[in-house]
XYZ file of C-alpha atoms in Angstrom:
556
model
C -4.788 -29.937 14.447
C -2.930 -31.901 16.457
C -1.341 -31.206 20.132
C 1.888 -31.135 20.618
C 3.307 -33.001 23.166
C 4.577 -29.860 25.289
C 0.731 -29.138 25.201
C 0.072 -32.644 26.475
C 2.067 -32.159 29.970
C 0.261 -29.361 30.346
C -3.661 -31.323 30.469
C -4.822 -32.024 33.984
C -4.462 -34.701 34.231
C -0.563 -35.421 32.680
C 0.010 -31.847 36.123
C -1.936 -34.629 38.339
C 0.913 -37.122 37.843
C 3.472 -34.862 38.512
C 5.245 -34.782 35.331
C 9.205 -34.638 35.018
C 11.105 -34.564 32.066
C 14.550 -36.548 31.281
C 15.237 -36.728 27.786
C 13.998 -35.072 24.584
C 13.883 -31.499 25.424
C 14.691 -31.078 21.231
C 10.920 -33.256 20.778
C 8.814 -31.407 22.873
C 6.916 -29.693 20.207
C 5.810 -33.281 17.590
C 2.179 -33.001 17.731
C 0.622 -36.178 19.185
C -1.696 -37.525 16.838
C -2.857 -40.795 19.497
C -2.295 -41.796 23.004
C -1.077 -45.088 23.266
C -1.451 -47.651 26.030
C 2.028 -50.239 25.976
C 3.056 -52.984 28.261
C 5.143 -54.985 25.592
C 8.716 -54.231 24.518
C 8.157 -54.872 20.522
C 5.351 -51.863 20.388
C 6.713 -50.230 17.947
C 5.658 -53.024 15.201
C 1.740 -51.762 16.254
C 2.331 -47.900 15.642
C 2.183 -45.339 12.473
C 4.459 -42.426 13.617
C 3.035 -39.527 15.612
C 1.685 -42.223 18.862
C 2.929 -40.491 22.977
C 3.317 -43.973 24.250
C 1.962 -44.825 28.008
C 3.678 -47.868 29.837
C 4.216 -48.844 33.477
C 7.323 -50.411 32.373
C 6.561 -54.174 34.024
C 7.139 -55.141 30.599
C 10.480 -53.490 29.826
C 13.341 -55.183 28.610
C 15.748 -55.584 31.766
C 18.778 -55.602 30.395
C 20.940 -52.662 28.910
C 20.895 -52.888 25.844
C 17.025 -54.191 25.177
C 16.100 -51.016 27.220
C 18.330 -49.013 23.931
C 16.632 -50.892 21.015
C 13.811 -50.264 22.589
C 13.587 -46.880 22.545
C 15.448 -46.933 19.703
C 12.537 -48.571 17.540
C 10.018 -46.645 19.360
C 11.926 -43.009 17.098
C 12.247 -44.779 13.962
C 8.697 -45.379 14.066
C 8.390 -41.783 14.843
C 6.490 -41.958 17.963
C 6.444 -38.272 19.133
C 6.869 -39.355 22.835
C 7.161 -41.576 25.744
C 5.372 -41.147 29.274
C 6.707 -43.931 31.943
C 4.666 -43.743 35.298
C 7.008 -44.628 37.789
C 6.550 -47.056 41.273
C 5.363 -50.470 39.392
C 8.263 -51.286 37.726
C 10.679 -48.015 38.037
C 10.430 -46.893 40.836
C 12.827 -43.513 41.642
C 12.955 -43.048 38.152
C 13.534 -44.526 34.759
C 17.179 -46.327 33.943
C 19.979 -43.658 32.887
C 20.607 -45.551 29.921
C 17.274 -45.468 28.268
C 17.183 -41.566 29.123
C 20.528 -41.167 27.275
C 19.736 -43.438 24.575
C 16.273 -40.579 24.534
C 18.138 -37.976 25.048
C 20.432 -39.333 21.760
C 17.293 -40.176 19.356
C 15.315 -36.491 20.430
C 12.495 -38.514 21.840
C 11.249 -37.230 24.722
C 10.555 -39.569 27.552
C 8.990 -38.050 30.846
C 8.142 -40.112 34.159
C 5.261 -39.628 36.406
C 6.266 -40.023 40.255
C 2.416 -39.999 41.001
C -0.044 -42.376 39.736
C -2.445 -41.435 37.006
C -5.106 -43.297 35.333
C -4.356 -43.386 32.165
C -7.939 -43.734 30.585
C -8.169 -39.953 32.017
C -4.568 -38.672 29.935
C -5.857 -40.602 26.498
C -9.769 -39.267 27.126
C -8.008 -35.757 27.243
C -5.572 -36.198 24.600
C -8.485 -37.787 22.075
C -10.207 -35.063 22.812
C -8.178 -32.124 22.521
C -7.618 -34.144 19.400
C -11.096 -34.570 18.778
C -11.781 -30.599 19.579
C -8.948 -29.668 16.499
C -10.657 -31.519 13.782
C -13.504 -30.515 14.270
C -12.515 -26.959 14.108
C -10.126 -28.108 11.094
C -13.514 -29.338 9.041
C -15.301 -26.459 10.403
C -12.159 -23.911 8.947
C -12.380 -26.293 5.566
C -15.831 -25.501 4.706
C -15.576 -21.584 5.482
C -12.485 -22.218 2.937
C -14.582 -23.732 0.599
C -17.880 -21.572 0.800
C -15.532 -18.387 0.793
C -13.585 -19.369 -2.632
C -17.097 -20.929 -3.886
C -18.702 -16.876 -3.562
C -15.407 -15.758 -5.236
C -16.158 -18.331 -8.543
C -19.694 -17.292 -8.809
C -19.140 -13.591 -8.202
C -15.867 -13.779 -11.441
C -13.706 -11.826 -8.274
C -10.501 -10.233 -9.521
C -7.275 -11.919 -8.322
C -6.469 -9.487 -5.969
C -9.210 -9.655 -4.065
C -8.828 -13.863 -4.056
C -5.561 -13.356 -2.631
C -6.968 -10.453 0.002
C -9.858 -12.635 1.080
C -7.268 -16.384 1.221
C -4.084 -14.162 2.988
C -7.001 -12.991 5.888
C -8.051 -16.792 5.776
C -4.925 -17.875 6.048
C -3.141 -15.480 8.241
C 0.392 -15.306 5.637
C 1.454 -13.276 2.925
C 0.913 -14.405 -0.311
C 2.106 -14.466 -4.028
C 0.610 -15.157 -7.067
C 4.036 -14.559 -9.664
C 3.518 -16.169 -14.048
C 5.776 -18.634 -15.417
C 8.697 -16.099 -15.459
C 8.524 -14.916 -11.972
C 6.741 -11.575 -12.303
C 4.594 -10.937 -9.909
C 0.957 -10.609 -10.984
C -1.036 -9.968 -7.592
C 0.142 -10.293 -3.920
C -1.460 -9.828 -0.036
C 1.629 -9.020 2.553
C -1.220 -10.350 5.556
C 0.210 -7.099 7.378
C 3.851 -7.225 6.318
C 5.955 -5.131 4.983
C 5.111 -5.686 0.912
C 8.716 -3.865 0.025
C 10.114 -6.577 2.535
C 8.108 -9.157 0.686
C 9.016 -8.553 -2.714
C 12.007 -7.602 -2.778
C 14.452 -9.581 -5.342
C 11.151 -11.451 -5.816
C 12.449 -12.904 -9.449
C 15.694 -14.605 -8.406
C 13.784 -15.621 -4.729
C 10.671 -17.182 -6.759
C 13.574 -19.255 -9.531
C 14.893 -20.467 -5.605
C 11.684 -22.132 -4.503
C 11.424 -25.933 -6.118
C 9.663 -27.698 -4.197
C 8.376 -31.199 -5.760
C 4.792 -31.895 -7.209
C 2.146 -29.226 -8.007
C 1.407 -28.564 -4.581
C 3.742 -28.827 -2.116
C 6.483 -27.087 0.872
C 9.301 -26.242 0.631
C 11.324 -26.891 3.084
C 14.209 -24.377 2.587
C 12.269 -21.744 1.352
C 9.294 -21.787 4.101
C 6.474 -21.414 1.533
C 3.680 -23.495 0.359
C 3.718 -23.669 -2.881
C 0.622 -24.591 -5.386
C 0.856 -24.649 -9.561
C -2.336 -22.507 -11.809
C -3.945 -23.254 -14.239
C -6.029 -25.984 -16.162
C -7.356 -27.366 -18.892
C -3.265 -28.397 -19.104
C -2.446 -25.311 -19.694
C -0.338 -23.763 -16.523
C 0.226 -20.319 -16.702
C 1.781 -19.421 -12.770
C 1.631 -20.513 -9.417
C 0.622 -19.134 -5.729
C 2.688 -19.094 -3.146
C 1.520 -18.972 1.232
C 5.150 -18.423 2.874
C 4.284 -20.297 6.149
C 6.378 -18.839 9.403
C 6.939 -21.900 11.184
C 9.864 -23.275 9.828
C 9.977 -25.880 12.150
C 7.150 -27.613 11.229
C 4.691 -28.348 8.122
C 1.481 -25.863 6.893
C -1.337 -27.712 8.598
C -3.992 -29.490 5.735
C -6.390 -26.899 5.472
C -2.921 -24.511 4.670
C -3.198 -26.887 1.376
C -6.957 -27.009 1.054
C -6.882 -23.511 0.881
C -4.250 -22.435 -1.355
C -5.470 -25.497 -3.820
C -9.053 -23.646 -3.764
C -7.586 -20.719 -4.518
C -5.790 -21.093 -7.159
C -8.323 -22.899 -8.950
C -10.416 -19.830 -8.244
C -8.163 -17.884 -9.672
C -7.741 -20.550 -12.576
C -11.629 -20.852 -13.559
C -11.273 -16.596 -13.078
C -8.690 -16.856 -15.734
C -10.595 -19.596 -17.961
C -13.993 -16.868 -17.300
C -12.025 -14.147 -19.012
C -10.189 -15.641 -21.654
C -11.415 -13.735 -24.606
C -10.812 -10.481 -22.644
C -6.928 -9.302 -22.115
C -4.529 -11.147 -20.543
C -4.238 -10.798 -16.662
C -1.089 -9.027 -17.097
C -2.063 -6.180 -18.934
C -5.569 -6.427 -16.467
C -2.836 -5.698 -13.958
C -1.449 -2.694 -16.734
C -4.737 -1.316 -17.250
C -4.983 -1.099 -13.395
C -1.574 0.864 -12.823
C -1.966 3.342 -15.300
C -5.689 3.809 -14.109
C -4.688 4.247 -10.832
C -2.043 7.074 -11.898
C -4.734 8.798 -14.547
C -7.462 9.306 -12.027
C -5.701 9.015 -8.186
C -7.344 6.306 -7.217
C -3.889 4.500 -5.418
C -1.299 5.700 -3.993
C 1.608 6.555 -6.471
C 4.657 4.359 -3.904
C 1.493 0.987 -4.402
C 1.300 1.747 -7.666
C 5.698 1.433 -8.194
C 6.035 -1.653 -5.855
C 3.385 -3.384 -7.187
C 4.711 -2.481 -11.125
C 8.435 -3.688 -10.094
C 6.842 -7.062 -8.923
C 5.715 -7.153 -12.436
C 8.456 -6.411 -13.997
C 8.099 -2.807 -15.196
C 10.616 -0.299 -13.335
C 9.149 2.435 -12.723
C 11.331 4.863 -9.680
C 14.909 6.852 -11.191
C 13.466 6.645 -14.117
C 12.591 9.053 -16.958
C 8.604 8.828 -17.254
C 6.767 9.666 -21.190
C 2.838 9.096 -21.483
C 2.004 8.082 -24.504
C -1.885 7.917 -26.006
C -2.397 5.476 -29.319
C -5.621 5.871 -31.314
C -8.120 4.893 -34.340
C -8.284 8.352 -36.515
C -11.754 9.117 -35.654
C -13.343 9.615 -39.450
C -11.790 5.659 -39.836
C -13.786 3.061 -37.288
C -15.776 1.510 -40.537
C -12.775 0.759 -42.488
C -10.387 -0.133 -40.394
C -13.205 -2.906 -38.555
C -14.366 -3.905 -41.797
C -17.390 -4.414 -42.922
C -20.742 -4.509 -40.634
C -17.844 -3.269 -38.086
C -20.176 0.025 -37.666
C -23.691 -3.136 -36.826
C -21.687 -5.059 -34.673
C -21.247 -4.016 -30.846
C -18.174 -6.077 -30.666
C -16.383 -4.169 -33.533
C -15.469 -1.486 -30.933
C -13.991 -3.868 -27.811
C -12.140 -5.789 -30.772
C -10.433 -2.989 -32.243
C -9.633 -1.536 -28.863
C -7.740 -5.075 -27.775
C -6.627 -5.482 -30.929
C -5.013 -1.821 -31.199
C -3.738 -2.534 -26.617
C -2.213 -6.239 -28.883
C -0.305 -4.480 -30.925
C 0.982 -1.442 -28.773
C 2.361 -3.978 -26.451
C 4.405 -6.133 -28.920
C 6.122 -2.733 -30.416
C 6.910 -2.063 -26.768
C 8.213 -4.961 -26.703
C 10.123 -5.087 -30.201
C 11.322 -1.668 -29.832
C 13.379 -3.522 -26.653
C 11.204 -0.736 -24.233
C 10.371 -0.795 -20.931
C 6.409 0.046 -20.009
C 3.037 -0.237 -18.467
C 0.608 -0.656 -21.612
C -3.417 -1.313 -21.491
C -6.410 1.237 -22.958
C -7.350 3.963 -21.182
C -10.673 4.714 -22.011
C -13.411 2.601 -24.795
C -11.148 4.453 -27.810
C -7.587 4.753 -26.619
C -4.595 2.672 -25.409
C -1.795 4.247 -22.650
C 1.918 3.564 -22.511
C 3.931 4.674 -19.652
C 7.402 4.640 -21.158
C 10.073 3.643 -17.482
C 13.353 5.097 -19.862
C 16.911 5.926 -17.950
C 17.493 9.290 -18.985
C 15.768 12.420 -20.833
C 18.190 11.803 -23.710
C 16.774 8.742 -24.567
C 13.714 10.083 -25.026
C 12.939 11.278 -28.990
C 14.476 8.112 -29.661
C 12.751 5.742 -27.573
C 9.557 7.231 -29.520
C 11.033 6.900 -32.589
C 11.803 3.405 -32.229
C 8.355 3.054 -30.469
C 6.805 4.846 -33.882
C 9.104 2.467 -36.377
C 7.721 -0.764 -34.161
C 3.510 0.057 -34.066
C 3.505 0.753 -38.239
C 5.946 -2.421 -37.845
C 3.052 -4.630 -36.137
C 0.397 -2.766 -37.791
C 1.096 -3.434 -41.152
C 2.244 -6.842 -40.413
C -1.271 -7.481 -38.885
C -3.065 -6.117 -41.490
C -0.762 -5.632 -44.925
C -3.144 -3.444 -47.367
C -4.363 -1.384 -43.907
C -2.467 1.774 -44.880
C -0.040 2.399 -41.258
C 0.280 5.900 -41.454
C -3.557 7.027 -41.725
C -5.000 4.452 -39.475
C -3.937 5.490 -36.144
C -2.475 8.799 -33.676
C 0.696 7.336 -31.618
C 1.295 11.116 -29.284
C 3.124 11.855 -26.457
C 3.188 13.603 -23.509
C 5.891 15.833 -21.683
C 7.988 13.606 -20.408
C 8.769 14.168 -16.416
C 11.396 13.318 -13.842
C 8.711 11.161 -11.020
C 5.714 9.244 -10.623
C 3.823 11.491 -8.759
C 4.398 13.666 -12.280
C 3.763 11.098 -14.751
C -0.077 11.459 -14.332
C 0.699 14.897 -16.590
C 2.243 12.968 -19.299
C -0.617 10.494 -19.500
C -3.314 13.200 -19.701
C -1.439 16.246 -21.961
C -0.864 12.670 -24.600
C -4.014 11.468 -24.963
C -5.567 15.548 -25.233
C -3.260 15.539 -27.628
C -4.165 12.181 -29.774
C -7.694 13.566 -28.997
C -6.633 16.829 -30.814
C -4.797 14.833 -33.760
C -7.311 12.342 -34.640
C -8.096 14.607 -38.170
C -5.386 16.653 -38.187
C -4.051 15.502 -42.130
C -0.783 14.812 -41.984
C 1.172 12.284 -41.531
C 3.438 12.456 -38.328
C 4.956 9.054 -36.687
C 5.044 10.533 -33.289
C 2.452 13.787 -31.492
C 3.609 16.122 -29.357
C 2.347 19.748 -27.892
C 3.165 22.103 -30.702
C 2.781 19.542 -33.645
C -1.597 20.047 -32.531
C -1.424 24.000 -32.394
C -4.877 25.266 -31.645
C -6.028 22.547 -31.615
C -3.985 21.083 -28.363
C -4.940 24.285 -27.593
C -8.486 24.259 -27.383
C -8.025 20.716 -25.877
C -6.350 21.717 -22.853
C -9.106 24.191 -22.482
C -12.081 21.903 -23.250
C -13.729 22.099 -19.551
C -12.780 25.859 -19.616
C -16.714 27.298 -18.815
C -15.560 30.731 -20.550
C -14.720 28.273 -23.913
C -17.801 26.812 -23.637
C -19.845 29.987 -23.582
C -17.898 31.218 -26.313
C -18.928 28.026 -27.912
C -22.447 28.690 -27.051
C -22.849 32.545 -28.381
C -21.057 31.700 -31.188
C -22.119 28.304 -32.669
C -25.568 28.517 -30.070
C -28.119 29.057 -32.811
C -27.155 26.722 -35.139
C -26.921 23.280 -33.364
C -30.626 24.748 -31.904
C -31.184 24.566 -35.818
C -30.040 21.147 -36.051
C -31.262 19.661 -33.351
C -35.120 20.506 -34.780
C -34.234 19.732 -38.588
C -31.686 16.355 -38.134
C -32.181 15.915 -41.555
C -30.590 18.832 -42.988
C -27.494 19.621 -40.758
C -26.463 22.762 -41.185
C -23.051 22.872 -39.190
C -21.444 20.081 -41.328
C -22.370 22.546 -44.429
C -20.592 25.466 -41.989
C -17.393 22.899 -41.276
C -16.756 21.620 -45.052
C -16.797 25.465 -46.028
C -14.394 26.450 -43.159
C -11.983 23.524 -43.836
C -11.319 24.310 -47.532
C -10.955 28.235 -46.247
C -13.717 29.068 -47.771
C -13.580 27.733 -50.694
C -17.584 27.337 -51.803
C -16.827 25.406 -54.496
C -14.444 22.796 -52.808
C -16.813 23.304 -49.615
C -19.748 21.793 -52.387
C -17.147 19.046 -53.162
C -16.636 17.789 -49.908
C -20.523 18.351 -48.695
C -21.184 15.941 -51.521
C -23.511 18.620 -52.350
C -24.323 20.954 -55.911
C -22.748 24.551 -55.948
C -26.378 25.346 -56.136
C -27.782 23.327 -52.957
C -24.777 24.851 -51.078
C -24.408 28.023 -51.903
C -28.510 28.319 -50.094
C -27.260 26.325 -47.285
C -24.605 29.190 -46.430
C -27.194 31.602 -47.488
C -29.536 29.647 -44.765
C -26.394 30.083 -41.755
C -25.775 32.770 -42.148
C -29.435 34.445 -41.462
C -29.695 31.867 -38.783
C -25.799 32.750 -37.089
C -26.825 36.557 -38.222
C -23.626 36.144 -39.596
C -21.350 37.163 -42.502
C -20.036 34.594 -44.054
C -17.493 35.940 -46.555
C -15.690 38.139 -43.721
C -12.342 36.118 -42.373
C -12.660 37.181 -38.902
C -16.237 36.519 -38.506
C -15.044 32.882 -40.448
C -12.229 32.898 -37.615
C -14.174 33.473 -35.246
C -16.126 30.626 -36.528
C -13.745 28.254 -37.148
C -12.042 28.008 -33.506
C -16.062 26.970 -32.166
C -15.747 24.149 -33.903
C -12.575 22.875 -32.991
C -13.872 23.637 -29.546
C -17.161 22.320 -30.019
C -14.951 18.910 -31.272
C -12.406 19.689 -28.510
C -14.991 19.067 -25.706
C -17.329 16.989 -27.379
C -14.864 14.228 -26.923
C -14.579 11.776 -24.379
């Protein structure tokens, strides 16, 4: 905010005096907080530090010891420099002893070889200081306005850091208490260099106080948290090693931290910040919304190394026929029940990953499923890791609800392992398709893979194929149209019960909760609507495949 001695010497009124620096070149970048005119030797007692002292020298001591003491007191009090006008006390130059003392203490000592009204110098410097202060106030006002808007909008941490780095012009990093990077903005610098070895580097940054500058590392740091619960640190790298960051940057980093803390309080009932970032990265891999290199870098900063790893996509979801039983009474009418169940499942998956001592990105991938991208050292560890994860998940869910049969509530599905992050999407998508296909599988398998789901899995892979959709319409279109016109009957369910019971009419009637005469009458009506012989094995096989394909197409 304040001009330096070097900048003051470049002002027009000062140049008019033909200034010459005779000592203290190392202190030219000291800030000038004020300009003070003095003609007495004990002026240091009236100074507060940062003043540029102007004098003609007429009141200075005549002896060498007095001059040394005068220079020493100015240096001790923190004066930014001394300017001596020649012509009244000193005709050709300041005494050598004065110059030597100033050089020894690093205090800039300047001679004015031409007479100059001191008032012009003070006016110019004070005007510069006032202008800088006004600029600082305007910048501070913009900071307050910008972060107020971000707080009102509920901006995500990445957006808060982006705007903070834009205002500061400096790289910024948000980390949790374990020194893992939650968000960052390199401000145009190389992000990989910024985050390389971050945890080790961060642990060496130990400033004193909630907001402080660590000159050894060059980082301005503030603690992030609210209501007595700190959960992270926000760091800003100040590139000028010789000086402390200006006041506006301290204001900026504290406002950014308060915005982040407020956002976390607002989202206190939602996912944790780490889980949000996991979800962002997994979604980016599935949707191709971010470059793979950026995903790898952000995941590494979060403590999940994905480069040069064997990657396996895993998806966990509730079985499709049991939402109400799993969620408890009233879940079907409670709009919060679905998100709450999904959140509980996401927490269970994350805990299972930790219990199995695996490394993974984990989060919900849609409204029904939780995904995990396991990062394994090599392909040989795949089967063992999946078995450990499935066992840990069952144990976590059983501990959470002992009365719930753990083997029948969720499906764990894994895609094919891949050798690079660019192929990870294929493994995640495959795992999601397997999980969807296995929802109604009666078997109790710890982990479903593609060979386990057979025809249903194949149909899931082909569900976007127009020819499969045409086949479904050709086989079931007439029955679907009938059910649409007669919603109370729903003959499709009757056909499903019949086919799933292996064309056993008695078992089908029991599964559909109908009497046998009523069930037989419905089957006859279905045969007429579809113009199909329901005693024909081939015809029933075709209808069963069409039903499985319809389930795959209807899956969200």
